[in-house]
Amino acid sequence: DRNFLWIDWIILIYVIAMAAEELYQIITWSSKRIYFTFTNISDDIMILCFISYFIIRGIGSSDNNLLSLRVSEYVFAAAAALSCLRVLYYMQVNRKLGPIQIAFFSITAEVVSFMAILGVALLAFALAISGVYS
């Protein structure tokens, strides 16, 4: 179905409420440094993805463009993944899951930094090898 369903309208109301909340935070918080946290930035990107989804979906359903409908579904999937990040933020409050999640995020940060160092070393090795054999 290419028309908006009832669940799309519920998601649109949710997105409008989230956008109003984010605008309220921007207006009321005096320090911009406090606003630029991971959760606020991911919320802003999620809102932009949902708004893009509705715009692209509206354009695609008005002229029956299947490519724009497919792109809108991809943007919706990205927005849904970002909304799952928001749920992960709320899971930190749980007594059993919170410490495990915090430890997992710190381990993930360490692994990402290690992979970056490993990638730089592999790139340097590859450049050196290609310089020797060229």
Coordinates of N, CA and C in Angstrom, one line a residue:
D1 N 0.8 -1.2 0.0 CA 0.0 0.0 0.0 C 0.9 1.2 0.0
R2 N 0.6 2.2 -0.9 CA 1.4 3.3 -1.1 C 0.9 4.5 -0.3
N3 N -0.3 4.4 0.3 CA -0.8 5.5 1.1 C -0.3 5.4 2.5
F4 N -0.5 6.5 3.2 CA -0.1 6.5 4.6 C -1.1 5.6 5.4
L5 N -0.6 4.8 6.3 CA -1.4 4.0 7.2 C -1.6 4.7 8.5
W6 N -2.4 4.1 9.3 CA -2.7 4.7 10.7 C -1.4 4.7 11.5
I7 N -0.6 3.7 11.4 CA 0.7 3.7 12.2 C 1.6 4.8 11.7
D8 N 1.6 5.2 10.4 CA 2.4 6.3 10.0 C 1.9 7.6 10.6
W9 N 0.6 7.8 10.8 CA 0.1 9.0 11.5 C 0.5 9.0 12.9
I10 N 0.5 7.9 13.6 CA 0.9 7.8 15.0 C 2.4 8.2 15.1
I11 N 3.2 7.6 14.2 CA 4.6 8.0 14.2 C 4.8 9.4 13.9
L12 N 4.0 10.0 13.0 CA 4.2 11.4 12.7 C 3.8 12.3 14.0
I13 N 2.8 11.9 14.7 CA 2.5 12.6 16.0 C 3.7 12.5 16.9
Y14 N 4.2 11.3 17.1 CA 5.4 11.1 17.9 C 6.6 12.0 17.5
V15 N 6.8 12.0 16.2 CA 8.0 12.8 15.7 C 7.7 14.3 16.0
I16 N 6.5 14.8 15.8 CA 6.2 16.2 16.1 C 6.4 16.5 17.5
A17 N 6.0 15.6 18.4 CA 6.2 15.8 19.9 C 7.7 15.8 20.2
M18 N 8.5 14.8 19.6 CA 9.9 14.8 19.8 C 10.6 16.1 19.3
A19 N 10.2 16.6 18.2 CA 10.7 17.8 17.7 C 10.4 19.0 18.6
A20 N 9.2 19.0 19.1 CA 8.8 20.1 20.0 C 9.7 20.0 21.3
E21 N 9.9 18.8 21.8 CA 10.7 18.7 23.0 C 12.2 19.1 22.7
E22 N 12.7 18.8 21.6 CA 14.1 19.2 21.2 C 14.2 20.7 21.1
L23 N 13.2 21.3 20.4 CA 13.2 22.8 20.3 C 13.1 23.4 21.7
Y24 N 12.3 22.9 22.6 CA 12.2 23.4 23.9 C 13.5 23.3 24.7
Q25 N 14.2 22.2 24.5 CA 15.5 22.0 25.1 C 16.5 23.0 24.6
I26 N 16.5 23.3 23.3 CA 17.4 24.2 22.7 C 17.2 25.6 23.2
I27 N 15.9 26.0 23.3 CA 15.5 27.3 23.7 C 15.8 27.5 25.2
T28 N 15.5 26.6 26.1 CA 15.6 26.8 27.5 C 17.0 26.5 28.1
W29 N 17.7 25.6 27.5 CA 19.1 25.4 28.0 C 20.0 26.5 27.7
S30 N 20.6 27.1 28.7 CA 21.5 28.3 28.4 C 22.8 27.8 27.8
S31 N 23.3 26.7 28.3 CA 24.7 26.3 27.8 C 24.5 25.3 26.7
K32 N 25.0 25.7 25.5 CA 24.9 24.8 24.3 C 25.8 23.6 24.5
R33 N 26.8 23.7 25.4 CA 27.7 22.6 25.6 C 27.0 21.4 26.2
I34 N 26.0 21.7 27.1 CA 25.2 20.6 27.7 C 24.3 20.0 26.7
Y35 N 23.8 20.7 25.7 CA 22.9 20.2 24.8 C 23.5 19.2 23.9
F36 N 24.8 19.4 23.5 CA 25.4 18.5 22.5 C 26.0 17.2 23.2
T37 N 25.0 16.4 23.6 CA 25.4 15.1 24.1 C 25.0 14.0 23.1
F38 N 25.4 12.8 23.3 CA 25.1 11.7 22.4 C 23.6 11.5 22.2
T39 N 22.9 11.6 23.3 CA 21.4 11.3 23.2 C 20.7 12.4 22.4
N40 N 21.1 13.7 22.7 CA 20.4 14.8 22.0 C 20.8 14.8 20.5
I41 N 22.0 14.5 20.2 CA 22.4 14.5 18.8 C 21.7 13.3 18.0
S42 N 21.7 12.2 18.7 CA 21.0 11.0 18.0 C 19.5 11.3 17.9
D43 N 18.9 12.0 18.9 CA 17.5 12.3 18.8 C 17.3 13.3 17.6
D44 N 18.2 14.3 17.4 CA 18.0 15.2 16.3 C 18.1 14.5 15.0
I45 N 19.1 13.6 14.8 CA 19.3 12.8 13.6 C 18.1 11.9 13.4
M46 N 17.5 11.3 14.4 CA 16.4 10.5 14.3 C 15.2 11.3 13.8
I47 N 15.0 12.5 14.4 CA 13.9 13.3 13.9 C 14.0 13.7 12.5
L48 N 15.2 14.1 12.1 CA 15.5 14.4 10.7 C 15.2 13.3 9.8
C49 N 15.6 12.1 10.2 CA 15.3 10.9 9.4 C 13.8 10.6 9.2
F50 N 13.1 10.8 10.3 CA 11.6 10.6 10.2 C 11.0 11.6 9.4
I51 N 11.4 12.9 9.5 CA 10.8 13.9 8.7 C 11.2 13.7 7.2
S52 N 12.4 13.2 6.9 CA 12.8 12.9 5.6 C 12.0 11.7 5.0
Y53 N 11.7 10.8 5.9 CA 10.9 9.6 5.5 C 9.5 10.1 5.1
F54 N 8.9 11.0 5.8 CA 7.5 11.4 5.5 C 7.5 12.3 4.2
I55 N 8.5 13.1 4.1 CA 8.6 13.9 2.8 C 8.8 13.0 1.6
I56 N 9.8 12.1 1.7 CA 10.0 11.3 0.5 C 8.9 10.3 0.3
R57 N 8.2 9.8 1.3 CA 7.1 8.9 1.2 C 5.9 9.7 0.5
G58 N 5.7 10.9 1.0 CA 4.6 11.7 0.4 C 4.9 12.0 -1.1
I59 N 6.1 12.3 -1.5 CA 6.4 12.5 -2.9 C 6.3 11.3 -3.7
G60 N 6.7 10.1 -3.1 CA 6.6 8.9 -3.8 C 5.2 8.4 -4.0
S61 N 4.4 8.6 -3.0 CA 3.0 8.1 -3.1 C 2.2 9.0 -4.0
S62 N 2.6 10.3 -4.1 CA 1.8 11.2 -5.0 C 1.9 10.9 -6.5
D63 N 3.2 10.5 -6.9 CA 3.4 10.2 -8.3 C 3.7 8.7 -8.6
N64 N 3.5 7.8 -7.6 CA 3.7 6.4 -7.7 C 5.1 6.1 -8.1
N65 N 6.1 6.8 -7.6 CA 7.5 6.5 -7.9 C 8.0 5.4 -6.9
L66 N 8.3 4.3 -7.4 CA 8.7 3.2 -6.6 C 10.1 3.4 -6.0
L67 N 11.0 4.1 -6.7 CA 12.3 4.3 -6.2 C 12.3 5.2 -5.0
S68 N 11.5 6.2 -5.0 CA 11.4 7.1 -3.8 C 10.7 6.4 -2.7
L69 N 9.8 5.5 -3.0 CA 9.2 4.7 -1.9 C 10.2 3.8 -1.3
R70 N 11.1 3.2 -2.1 CA 12.1 2.3 -1.5 C 13.1 3.1 -0.7
V71 N 13.5 4.3 -1.2 CA 14.4 5.1 -0.5 C 13.8 5.6 0.9
S72 N 12.5 5.9 0.8 CA 11.9 6.3 2.1 C 11.9 5.1 3.1
E73 N 11.8 3.9 2.6 CA 11.8 2.8 3.6 C 13.2 2.6 4.2
Y74 N 14.3 2.9 3.4 CA 15.6 2.9 3.9 C 15.8 3.9 4.9
V75 N 15.3 5.1 4.7 CA 15.4 6.2 5.7 C 14.7 5.9 6.9
F76 N 13.5 5.2 6.8 CA 12.7 4.8 7.9 C 13.5 3.8 8.8
A77 N 14.2 2.9 8.1 CA 15.0 1.9 8.8 C 16.1 2.5 9.6
A78 N 16.7 3.5 9.1 CA 17.8 4.3 9.8 C 17.2 5.0 11.0
A79 N 16.0 5.6 10.8 CA 15.3 6.2 12.0 C 14.9 5.3 13.0
A80 N 14.5 4.1 12.6 CA 14.1 3.1 13.6 C 15.3 2.6 14.4
A81 N 16.5 2.4 13.7 CA 17.7 2.0 14.4 C 18.1 3.1 15.4
L82 N 18.0 4.4 15.1 CA 18.3 5.4 16.0 C 17.3 5.5 17.2
S83 N 16.1 5.2 16.9 CA 15.1 5.1 18.0 C 15.5 4.0 19.0
C84 N 16.1 2.9 18.5 CA 16.5 1.8 19.4 C 17.7 2.3 20.3
L85 N 18.5 3.2 19.8 CA 19.6 3.8 20.6 C 19.0 4.6 21.8
R86 N 17.9 5.2 21.5 CA 17.2 5.9 22.6 C 16.7 5.0 23.7
V87 N 16.2 3.8 23.3 CA 15.8 2.8 24.2 C 17.0 2.3 25.0
L88 N 18.1 2.1 24.4 CA 19.3 1.7 25.1 C 19.7 2.7 26.1
Y89 N 19.5 3.9 25.9 CA 19.8 5.0 26.9 C 19.0 4.8 28.1
Y90 N 17.7 4.5 27.9 CA 16.8 4.3 29.1 C 17.1 3.0 29.8
M91 N 17.7 2.0 29.2 CA 18.0 0.7 29.8 C 19.1 0.9 30.9
Q92 N 19.8 2.0 30.8 CA 20.9 2.2 31.8 C 20.3 2.4 33.2
V93 N 19.1 2.7 33.3 CA 18.4 2.9 34.6 C 18.2 1.6 35.3
N94 N 18.0 0.5 34.6 CA 17.7 -0.8 35.1 C 18.9 -1.3 36.0
R95 N 18.6 -1.9 37.1 CA 19.6 -2.3 38.1 C 20.4 -3.4 37.6
K96 N 19.9 -4.4 36.8 CA 20.6 -5.5 36.3 C 21.3 -5.2 34.9
L97 N 20.5 -4.5 34.0 CA 21.1 -4.3 32.7 C 22.0 -3.1 32.6
G98 N 21.8 -2.1 33.5 CA 22.5 -0.9 33.4 C 24.1 -1.0 33.5
P99 N 24.6 -1.7 34.5 CA 26.0 -1.9 34.6 C 26.6 -2.7 33.4
I100 N 25.8 -3.7 33.0 CA 26.3 -4.5 31.9 C 26.4 -3.6 30.6
Q101 N 25.4 -2.8 30.4 CA 25.4 -1.9 29.2 C 26.5 -0.9 29.3
I102 N 26.7 -0.3 30.4 CA 27.8 0.7 30.6 C 29.2 0.0 30.3
A103 N 29.4 -1.2 30.8 CA 30.6 -1.9 30.6 C 30.8 -2.3 29.1
F104 N 29.7 -2.7 28.5 CA 29.7 -3.0 27.1 C 30.1 -1.8 26.2
F105 N 29.5 -0.6 26.5 CA 29.9 0.6 25.8 C 31.3 1.0 26.0
S106 N 31.8 0.8 27.2 CA 33.3 1.2 27.4 C 34.2 0.2 26.7
I107 N 33.8 -1.1 26.7 CA 34.6 -2.1 25.9 C 34.5 -1.8 24.4
T108 N 33.3 -1.4 23.9 CA 33.2 -1.1 22.5 C 34.1 0.1 22.1
A109 N 34.1 1.1 23.0 CA 35.0 2.2 22.7 C 36.4 1.8 22.6
E110 N 36.9 0.9 23.5 CA 38.3 0.5 23.5 C 38.5 -0.3 22.2
V111 N 37.6 -1.2 21.8 CA 37.8 -2.0 20.6 C 37.8 -1.1 19.4
V112 N 37.0 -0.1 19.3 CA 37.0 0.9 18.2 C 38.3 1.6 18.1
S113 N 38.9 2.0 19.2 CA 40.2 2.7 19.2 C 41.3 1.8 18.8
F114 N 41.2 0.5 19.2 CA 42.2 -0.5 18.8 C 42.1 -0.8 17.3
M115 N 40.9 -0.9 16.8 CA 40.7 -1.1 15.4 C 41.2 0.0 14.5
A116 N 41.1 1.2 15.0 CA 41.6 2.4 14.3 C 43.1 2.4 14.2
I117 N 43.7 2.0 15.3 CA 45.2 1.9 15.3 C 45.7 0.8 14.4
L118 N 45.0 -0.3 14.5 CA 45.3 -1.4 13.6 C 45.1 -1.1 12.1
G119 N 44.0 -0.3 11.8 CA 43.8 0.1 10.5 C 44.9 1.0 9.9
V120 N 45.4 1.9 10.8 CA 46.5 2.8 10.4 C 47.7 2.0 10.2
A121 N 48.0 1.0 11.0 CA 49.2 0.2 10.9 C 49.1 -0.6 9.6
L122 N 48.0 -1.2 9.3 CA 47.8 -2.0 8.1 C 47.9 -1.1 6.8
L123 N 47.4 0.1 6.9 CA 47.5 1.0 5.8 C 49.0 1.4 5.5
A124 N 49.7 1.7 6.6 CA 51.1 2.0 6.4 C 51.9 0.8 5.9
F125 N 51.6 -0.4 6.3 CA 52.2 -1.6 5.8 C 51.9 -1.8 4.3
A126 N 50.7 -1.6 4.0 CA 50.2 -1.8 2.6 C 50.9 -0.8 1.7
L127 N 51.0 0.5 2.1 CA 51.7 1.5 1.4 C 53.2 1.2 1.2
A128 N 53.8 0.7 2.3 CA 55.2 0.4 2.2 C 55.4 -0.8 1.2
I129 N 54.6 -1.8 1.3 CA 54.7 -3.0 0.4 C 54.5 -2.6 -1.0
S130 N 53.5 -1.7 -1.3 CA 53.2 -1.3 -2.7 C 54.4 -0.4 -3.2
G131 N 55.0 0.3 -2.3 CA 56.2 1.1 -2.7 C 57.4 0.3 -3.0
V132 N 57.5 -0.8 -2.3 CA 58.7 -1.7 -2.6 C 58.5 -2.5 -3.9
Y133 N 57.3 -2.9 -4.2 CA 57.1 -3.7 -5.4 C 56.6 -2.9 -6.7
S134 N 56.6 -1.6 -6.6 CA 56.3 -0.8 -7.7 C 57.5 -0.3 -8.5

